Short mmCIF file of C-alpha atoms in Angstrom, two decimals:
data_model
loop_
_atom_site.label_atom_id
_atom_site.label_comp_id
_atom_site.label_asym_id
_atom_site.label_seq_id
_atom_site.Cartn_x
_atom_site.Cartn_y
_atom_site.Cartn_z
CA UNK A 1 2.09 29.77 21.16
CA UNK A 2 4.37 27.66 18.58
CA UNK A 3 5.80 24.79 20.55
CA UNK A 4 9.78 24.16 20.34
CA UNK A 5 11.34 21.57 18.04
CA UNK A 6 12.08 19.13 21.00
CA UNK A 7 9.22 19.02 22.73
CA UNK A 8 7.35 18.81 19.36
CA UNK A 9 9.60 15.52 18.31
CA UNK A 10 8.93 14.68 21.99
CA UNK A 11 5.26 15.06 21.99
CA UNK A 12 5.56 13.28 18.58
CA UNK A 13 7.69 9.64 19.79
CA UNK A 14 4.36 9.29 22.19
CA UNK A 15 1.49 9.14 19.75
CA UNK A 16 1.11 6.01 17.28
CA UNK A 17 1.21 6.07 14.29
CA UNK A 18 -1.58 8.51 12.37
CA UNK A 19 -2.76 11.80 11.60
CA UNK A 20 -2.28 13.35 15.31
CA UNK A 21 1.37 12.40 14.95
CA UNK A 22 1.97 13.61 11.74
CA UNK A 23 0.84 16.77 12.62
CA UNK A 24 3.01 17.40 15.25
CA UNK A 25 5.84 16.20 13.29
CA UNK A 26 4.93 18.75 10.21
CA UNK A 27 4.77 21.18 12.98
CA UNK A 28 8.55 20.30 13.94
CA UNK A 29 10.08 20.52 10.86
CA UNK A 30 8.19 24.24 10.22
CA UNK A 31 9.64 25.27 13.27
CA UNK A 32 13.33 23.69 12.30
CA UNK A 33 12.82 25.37 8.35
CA UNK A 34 12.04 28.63 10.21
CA UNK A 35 15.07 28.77 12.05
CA UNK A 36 17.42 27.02 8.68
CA UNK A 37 17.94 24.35 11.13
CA UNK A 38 19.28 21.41 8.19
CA UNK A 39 19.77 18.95 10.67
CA UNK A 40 16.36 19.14 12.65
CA UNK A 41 14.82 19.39 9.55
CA UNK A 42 16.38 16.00 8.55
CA UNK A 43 15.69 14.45 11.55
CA UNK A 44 11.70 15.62 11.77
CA UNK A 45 11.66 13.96 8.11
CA UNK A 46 13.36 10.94 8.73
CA UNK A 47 10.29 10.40 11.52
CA UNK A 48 7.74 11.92 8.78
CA UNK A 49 8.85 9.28 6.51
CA UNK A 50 8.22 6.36 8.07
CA UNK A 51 4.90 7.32 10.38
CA UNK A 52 3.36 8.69 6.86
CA UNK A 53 4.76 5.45 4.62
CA UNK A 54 2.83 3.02 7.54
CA UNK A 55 -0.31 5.56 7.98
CA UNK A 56 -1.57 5.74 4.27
CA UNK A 57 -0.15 9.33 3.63
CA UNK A 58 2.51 7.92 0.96
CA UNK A 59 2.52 11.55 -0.63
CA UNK A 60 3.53 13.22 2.52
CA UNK A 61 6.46 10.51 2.77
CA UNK A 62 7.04 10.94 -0.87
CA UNK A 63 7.54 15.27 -0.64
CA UNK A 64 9.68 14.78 2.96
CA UNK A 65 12.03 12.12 0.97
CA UNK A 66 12.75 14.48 -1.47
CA UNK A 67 13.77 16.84 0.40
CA UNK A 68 15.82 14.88 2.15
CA UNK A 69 17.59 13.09 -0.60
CA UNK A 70 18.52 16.90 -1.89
CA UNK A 71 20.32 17.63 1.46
CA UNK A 72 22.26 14.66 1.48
CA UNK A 73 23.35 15.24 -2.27
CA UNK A 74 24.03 18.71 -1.50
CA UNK A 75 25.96 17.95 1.87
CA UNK A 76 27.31 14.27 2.31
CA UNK A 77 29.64 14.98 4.57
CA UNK A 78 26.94 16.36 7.04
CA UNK A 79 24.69 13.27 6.47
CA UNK A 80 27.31 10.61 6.29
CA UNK A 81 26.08 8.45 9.27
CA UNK A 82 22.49 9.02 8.35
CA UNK A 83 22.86 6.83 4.56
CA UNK A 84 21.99 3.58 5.95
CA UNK A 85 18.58 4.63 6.82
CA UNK A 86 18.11 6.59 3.90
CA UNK A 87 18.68 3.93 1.92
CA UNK A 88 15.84 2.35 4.17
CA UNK A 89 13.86 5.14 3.70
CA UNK A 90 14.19 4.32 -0.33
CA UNK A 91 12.49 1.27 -0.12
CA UNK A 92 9.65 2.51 1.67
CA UNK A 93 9.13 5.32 -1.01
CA UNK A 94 9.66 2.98 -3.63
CA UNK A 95 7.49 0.58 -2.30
CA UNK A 96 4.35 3.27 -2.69
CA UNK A 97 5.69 5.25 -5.78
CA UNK A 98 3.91 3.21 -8.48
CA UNK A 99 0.59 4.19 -6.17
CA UNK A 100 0.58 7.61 -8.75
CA UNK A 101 -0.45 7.38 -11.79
CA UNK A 102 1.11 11.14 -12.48
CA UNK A 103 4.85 9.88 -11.59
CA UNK A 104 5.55 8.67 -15.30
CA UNK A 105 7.13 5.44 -15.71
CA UNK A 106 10.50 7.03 -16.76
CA UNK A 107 10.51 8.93 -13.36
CA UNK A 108 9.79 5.27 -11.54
CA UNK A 109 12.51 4.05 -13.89
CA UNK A 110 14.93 6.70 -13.04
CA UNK A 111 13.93 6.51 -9.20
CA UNK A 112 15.31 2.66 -9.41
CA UNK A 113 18.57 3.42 -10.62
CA UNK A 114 19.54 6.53 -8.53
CA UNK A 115 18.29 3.74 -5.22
CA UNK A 116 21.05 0.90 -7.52
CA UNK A 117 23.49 3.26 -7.48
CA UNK A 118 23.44 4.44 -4.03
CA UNK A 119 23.14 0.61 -2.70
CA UNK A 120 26.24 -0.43 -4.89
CA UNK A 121 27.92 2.75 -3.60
CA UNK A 122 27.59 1.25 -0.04
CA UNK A 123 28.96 -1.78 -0.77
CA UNK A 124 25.80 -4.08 -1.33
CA UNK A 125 24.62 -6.51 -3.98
CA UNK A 126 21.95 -5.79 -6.88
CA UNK A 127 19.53 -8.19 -4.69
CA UNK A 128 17.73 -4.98 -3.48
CA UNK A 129 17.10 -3.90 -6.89
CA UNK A 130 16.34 -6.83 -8.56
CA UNK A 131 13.51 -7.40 -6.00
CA UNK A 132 12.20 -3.38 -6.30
CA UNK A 133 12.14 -4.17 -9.65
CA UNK A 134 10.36 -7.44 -9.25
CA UNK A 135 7.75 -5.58 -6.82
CA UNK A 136 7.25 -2.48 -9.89
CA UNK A 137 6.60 -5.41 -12.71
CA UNK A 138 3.82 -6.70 -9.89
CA UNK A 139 2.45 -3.33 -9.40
CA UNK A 140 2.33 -2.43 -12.77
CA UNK A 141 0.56 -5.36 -14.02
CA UNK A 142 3.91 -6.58 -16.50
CA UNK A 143 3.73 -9.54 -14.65
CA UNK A 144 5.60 -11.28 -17.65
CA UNK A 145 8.94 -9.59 -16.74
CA UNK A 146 8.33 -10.09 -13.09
CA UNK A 147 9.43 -13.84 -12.84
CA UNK A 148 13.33 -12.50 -14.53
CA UNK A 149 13.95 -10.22 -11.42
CA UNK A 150 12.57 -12.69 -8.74
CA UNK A 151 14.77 -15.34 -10.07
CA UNK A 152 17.48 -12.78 -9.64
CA UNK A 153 16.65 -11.24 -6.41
CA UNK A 154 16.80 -14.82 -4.98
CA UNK A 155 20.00 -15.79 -6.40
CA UNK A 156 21.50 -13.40 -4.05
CA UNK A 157 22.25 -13.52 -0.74
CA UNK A 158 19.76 -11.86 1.75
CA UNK A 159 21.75 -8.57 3.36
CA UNK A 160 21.27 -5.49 5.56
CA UNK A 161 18.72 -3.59 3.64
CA UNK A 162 16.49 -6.87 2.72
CA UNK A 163 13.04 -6.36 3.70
CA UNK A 164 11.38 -9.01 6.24
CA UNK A 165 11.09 -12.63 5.14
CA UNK A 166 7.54 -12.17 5.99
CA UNK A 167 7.11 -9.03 3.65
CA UNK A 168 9.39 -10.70 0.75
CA UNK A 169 6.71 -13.53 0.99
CA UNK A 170 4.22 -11.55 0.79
CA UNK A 171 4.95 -9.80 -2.10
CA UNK A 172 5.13 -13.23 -3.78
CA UNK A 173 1.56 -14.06 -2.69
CA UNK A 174 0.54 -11.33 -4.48
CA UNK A 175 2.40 -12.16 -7.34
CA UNK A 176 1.05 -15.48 -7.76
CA UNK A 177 -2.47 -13.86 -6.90
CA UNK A 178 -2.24 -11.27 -9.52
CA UNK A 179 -1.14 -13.82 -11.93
CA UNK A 180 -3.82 -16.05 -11.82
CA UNK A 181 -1.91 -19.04 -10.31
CA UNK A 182 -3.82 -19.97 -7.33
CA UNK A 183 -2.11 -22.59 -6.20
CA UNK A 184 0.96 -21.47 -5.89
CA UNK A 185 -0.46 -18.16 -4.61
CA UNK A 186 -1.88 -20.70 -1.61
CA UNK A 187 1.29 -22.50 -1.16
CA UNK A 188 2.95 -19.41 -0.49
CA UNK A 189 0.89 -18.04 1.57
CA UNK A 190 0.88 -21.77 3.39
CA UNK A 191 3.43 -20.13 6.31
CA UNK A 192 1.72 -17.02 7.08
CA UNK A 193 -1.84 -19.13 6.93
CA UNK A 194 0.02 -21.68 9.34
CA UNK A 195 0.93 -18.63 11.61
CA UNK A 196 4.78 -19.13 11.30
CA UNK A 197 5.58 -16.02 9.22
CA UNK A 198 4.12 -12.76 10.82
CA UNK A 199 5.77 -8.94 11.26
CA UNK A 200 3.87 -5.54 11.42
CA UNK A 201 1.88 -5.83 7.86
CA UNK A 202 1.62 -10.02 7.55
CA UNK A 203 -0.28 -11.29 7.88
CA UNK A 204 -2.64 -8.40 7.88
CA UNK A 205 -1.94 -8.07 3.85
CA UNK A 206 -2.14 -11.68 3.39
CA UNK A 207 -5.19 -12.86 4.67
CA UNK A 208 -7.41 -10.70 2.51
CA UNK A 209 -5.30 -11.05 -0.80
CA UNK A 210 -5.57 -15.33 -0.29
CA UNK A 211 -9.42 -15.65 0.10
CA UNK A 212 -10.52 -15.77 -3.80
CA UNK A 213 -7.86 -18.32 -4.31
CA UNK A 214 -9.28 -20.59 -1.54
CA UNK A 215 -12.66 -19.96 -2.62
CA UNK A 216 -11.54 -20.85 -6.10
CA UNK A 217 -10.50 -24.15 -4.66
CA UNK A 218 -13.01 -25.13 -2.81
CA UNK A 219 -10.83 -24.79 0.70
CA UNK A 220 -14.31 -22.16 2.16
CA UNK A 221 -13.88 -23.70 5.48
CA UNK A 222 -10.17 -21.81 6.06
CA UNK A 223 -11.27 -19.10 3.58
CA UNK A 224 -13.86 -17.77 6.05
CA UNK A 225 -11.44 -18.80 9.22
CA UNK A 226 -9.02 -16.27 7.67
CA UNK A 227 -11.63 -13.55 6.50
CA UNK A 228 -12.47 -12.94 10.08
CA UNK A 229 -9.10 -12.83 11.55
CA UNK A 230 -7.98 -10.79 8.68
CA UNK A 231 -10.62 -8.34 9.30
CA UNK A 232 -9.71 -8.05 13.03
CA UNK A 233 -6.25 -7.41 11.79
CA UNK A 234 -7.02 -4.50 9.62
CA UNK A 235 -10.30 -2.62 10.83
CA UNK A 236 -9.97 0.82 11.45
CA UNK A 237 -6.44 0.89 9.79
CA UNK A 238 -6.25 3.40 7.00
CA UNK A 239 -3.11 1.92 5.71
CA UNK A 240 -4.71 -1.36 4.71
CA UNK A 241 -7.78 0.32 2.43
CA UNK A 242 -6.55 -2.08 -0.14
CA UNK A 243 -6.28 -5.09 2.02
CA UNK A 244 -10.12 -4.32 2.55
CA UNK A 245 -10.96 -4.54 -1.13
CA UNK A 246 -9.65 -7.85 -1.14
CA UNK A 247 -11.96 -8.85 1.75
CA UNK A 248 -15.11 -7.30 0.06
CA UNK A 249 -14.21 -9.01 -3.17
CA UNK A 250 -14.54 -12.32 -1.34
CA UNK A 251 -17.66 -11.44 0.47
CA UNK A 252 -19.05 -10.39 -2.67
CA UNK A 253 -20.03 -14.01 -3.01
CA UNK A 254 -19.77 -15.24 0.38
CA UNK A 255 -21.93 -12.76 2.21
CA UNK A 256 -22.77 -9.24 1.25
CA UNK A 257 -24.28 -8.43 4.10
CA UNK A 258 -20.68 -8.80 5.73
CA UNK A 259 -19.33 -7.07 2.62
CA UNK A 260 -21.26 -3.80 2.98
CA UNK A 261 -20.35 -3.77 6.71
CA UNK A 262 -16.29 -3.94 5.80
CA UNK A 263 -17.69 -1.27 3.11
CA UNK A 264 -18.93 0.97 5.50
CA UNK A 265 -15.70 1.00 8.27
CA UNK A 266 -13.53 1.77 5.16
CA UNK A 267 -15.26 3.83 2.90
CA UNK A 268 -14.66 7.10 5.15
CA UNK A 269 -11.02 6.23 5.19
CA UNK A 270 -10.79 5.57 1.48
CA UNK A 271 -12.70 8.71 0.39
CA UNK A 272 -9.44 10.90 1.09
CA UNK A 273 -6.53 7.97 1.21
CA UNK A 274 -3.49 9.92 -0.52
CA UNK A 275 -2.74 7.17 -2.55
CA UNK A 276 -4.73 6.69 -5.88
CA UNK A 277 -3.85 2.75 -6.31
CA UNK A 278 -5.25 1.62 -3.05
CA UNK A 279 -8.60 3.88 -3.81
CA UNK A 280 -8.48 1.86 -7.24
CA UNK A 281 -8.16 -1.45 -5.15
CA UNK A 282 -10.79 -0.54 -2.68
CA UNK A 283 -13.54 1.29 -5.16
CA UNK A 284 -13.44 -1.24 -7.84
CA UNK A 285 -14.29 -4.31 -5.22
CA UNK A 286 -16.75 -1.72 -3.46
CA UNK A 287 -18.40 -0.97 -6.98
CA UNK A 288 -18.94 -5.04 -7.69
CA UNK A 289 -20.27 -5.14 -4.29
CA UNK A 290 -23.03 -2.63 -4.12
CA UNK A 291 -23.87 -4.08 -7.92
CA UNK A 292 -24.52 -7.13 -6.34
CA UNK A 293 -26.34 -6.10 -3.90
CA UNK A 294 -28.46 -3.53 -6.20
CA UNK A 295 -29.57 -6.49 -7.89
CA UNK A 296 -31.59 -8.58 -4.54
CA UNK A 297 -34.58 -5.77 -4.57
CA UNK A 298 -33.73 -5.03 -0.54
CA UNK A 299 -33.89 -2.17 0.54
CA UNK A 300 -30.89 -1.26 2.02
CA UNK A 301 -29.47 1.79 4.07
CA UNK A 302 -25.59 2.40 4.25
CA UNK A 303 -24.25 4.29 7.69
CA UNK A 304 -22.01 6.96 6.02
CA UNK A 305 -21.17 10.02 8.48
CA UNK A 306 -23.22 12.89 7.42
CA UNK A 307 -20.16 14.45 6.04
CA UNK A 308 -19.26 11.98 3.76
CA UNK A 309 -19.48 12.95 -0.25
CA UNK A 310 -21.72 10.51 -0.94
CA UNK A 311 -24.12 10.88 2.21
CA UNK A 312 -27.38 11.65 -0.30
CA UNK A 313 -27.25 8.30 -2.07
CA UNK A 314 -26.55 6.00 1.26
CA UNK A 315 -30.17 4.86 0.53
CA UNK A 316 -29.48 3.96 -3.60
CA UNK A 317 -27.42 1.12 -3.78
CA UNK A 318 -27.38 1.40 -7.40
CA UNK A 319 -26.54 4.90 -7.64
CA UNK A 320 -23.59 4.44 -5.14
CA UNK A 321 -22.40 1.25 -7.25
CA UNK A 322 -22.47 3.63 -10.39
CA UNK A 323 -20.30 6.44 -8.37
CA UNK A 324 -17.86 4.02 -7.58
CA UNK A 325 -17.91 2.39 -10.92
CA UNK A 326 -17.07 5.44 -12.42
CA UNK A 327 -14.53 6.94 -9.86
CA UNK A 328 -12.77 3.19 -10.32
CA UNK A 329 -12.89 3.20 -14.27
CA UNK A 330 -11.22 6.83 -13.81
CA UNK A 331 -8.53 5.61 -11.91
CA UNK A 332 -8.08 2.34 -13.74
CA UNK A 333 -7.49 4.33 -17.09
CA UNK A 334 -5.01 6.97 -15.47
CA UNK A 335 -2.74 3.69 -14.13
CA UNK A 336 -3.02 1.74 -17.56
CA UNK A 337 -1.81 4.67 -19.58
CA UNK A 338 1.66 5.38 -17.28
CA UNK A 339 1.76 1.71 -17.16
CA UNK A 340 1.36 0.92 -20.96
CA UNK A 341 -1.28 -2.18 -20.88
CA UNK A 342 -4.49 -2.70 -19.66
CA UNK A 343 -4.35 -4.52 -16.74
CA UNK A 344 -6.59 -2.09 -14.11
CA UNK A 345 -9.26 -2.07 -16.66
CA UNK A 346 -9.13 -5.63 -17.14
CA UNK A 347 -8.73 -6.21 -13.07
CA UNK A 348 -12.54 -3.64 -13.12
CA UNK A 349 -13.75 -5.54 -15.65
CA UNK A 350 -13.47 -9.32 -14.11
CA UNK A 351 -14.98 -7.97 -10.68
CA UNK A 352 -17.71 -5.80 -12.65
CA UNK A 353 -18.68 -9.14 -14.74
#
């Protein structure tokens, strides 16, 4: 018997974030579509949204948007109090949109201006956009437009719908990290590493993404300090698959060994993680990994569950290496085409060298 939409939503505030409660809140909004209920259905997103944005089902936060979005521009009137979380809403989706290689640039592009728009319509500054657009150059690898916006973005007063100063800085550590500036990709992360910067995802993001730049420098001592609390922070979390590609990158040449452990918590996660970025980010390091370790003649048996896709080959490192090789160069090419460069395949390439 089909539960009712309150005790659903009820059910639903009492689980934590993952698949169990997204299931119950898909279950609420069927219910609230089957009886043309607009406003439960809104409400059942809104919760969809963020519980699938923080669980690593960006899609399903993606579809629920939309729909919402639609019934606001259809209605206004009925969803006036509800814009200031929608517009909070936006920067989630935004925030995981580049994560498709399918959603065309022009789309992403489009996307941006419709969240401007809205933003200026509510009486804010262009901060917000400046920094979404800072964050898309990052994603998409046109890191030499990225440094415009950032200047921008911080030329204007923090408001209302700024994210965290914890997640602002972290999107800068990436930055740096992406560019190749290590030092300044260290310095930034200097208050999260110091433990004076911290919110739900930092410094769970952070930790991972700084290790190659401390190994670069020599600093090993607080590069494996923060490789173990990092990996306390994000085992078992399916919304940090990425995260755990930077880890195994940096065990690559620390210690395998520890590597192919990370590599076996996440791989089950990975194999069905709705977003196609963070599989990039997690098979490419995974692919360098098992190369490595392909190469020192041990024989070597990975724990996959028996229902994993790649169960037969858990005792051919090499063949498992050239699955994810290929499943990464797949990806890599898919994201460099919407993005118009190469900078996935050159990202494979320098952890496949």
């Amino acid at each position: 018997m089909m539960m009712d939409f309150e005790s659903l939503m009820e059910e639903a505030t009492e689980l934590p974030n993952g698949p169990a409660k997204i299931e119950l809140l898909e279950q609420a909004i069927r219910v609230a579509d089957a009886a043309g209920d607009i406003e439960q259905g809104f409400e059942a997103r809104s919760e969809l949204v963020e519980v699938a944005s923080f669980s690593g089902y960006p899609k399903k936060a993606l579809v629920a948007f939309s729909w919402q979005l639609g019934q606001y521009d259809k209605d206004p009137e009925l969803f006036m109090d509800e814009m200031y979380d929608l517009l909070w809403s936006y920067k989630w989706i935004l925030d995981n949109i580049t994560s498709f290689p399918e959603i065309s640039m022009k789309q992403i592009e489009d996307l941006l201006e419709d969240m401007k728009r809205r933003v200026k319509a509510e009486g804010y500054s262009d901060r917000l956009y400046h920094y979404y657009r800072f964050t898309l150059e990052v994603m998409t690898g046109n890191l030499e437009h990225a440094e415009d916006h950032l200047r921008k973005a911080q030329a204007e007063e923090r408001d209302d719908l700024s994210d965290c100063i914890a997640c602002e800085q972290n999107i800068l550590v990436q930055y740096y990290t992406n560019a190749g500036k290590d030092e300044k990709a260290i310095a930034a992360a200097k208050p999260m590493m110091d433990g004076k910067m911290r919110c739900a995802a930092v410094p769970h993001a952070t930790y991972p993404m700084i290790l190659l730049p401390l190994y670069r420098a020599d600093r090993l001592k607080e590069a494996e300090d923060l490789a173990r609390k990092g990996y306390r922070l994000i085992r078992g979390n399916r919304d940090f698959i990425n995260s755990a590609g930077y880890l195994i990158s940096y065990l690559k040449h620390t210690d395998p060994i520890r590597g192919l452990e990370v590599f076996e918590e996440f791989a089950p996660l990975a194999i069905d993680h709705e977003s196609p970025l963070d599989r990039l980010f997690f098979y490419g390091p995974a692919a360098a990994l098992l190369k490595r370790l392909s190469q020192e003649n041990e024989r070597i048996s990975i724990r996959f569950p028996a229902s994993f896709p790649y169960f037969g080959a858990r005792e051919d490192v090499e063949q498992l290496a050239a699955i994810y090789e290929e499943e990464a160069r797949k990806l890599a090419a898919q994201f460099d085409r919407r993005n118009g460069n190469s900078y996935h395949s050159d990202y494979l390439n320098s952890l496949l060298s």
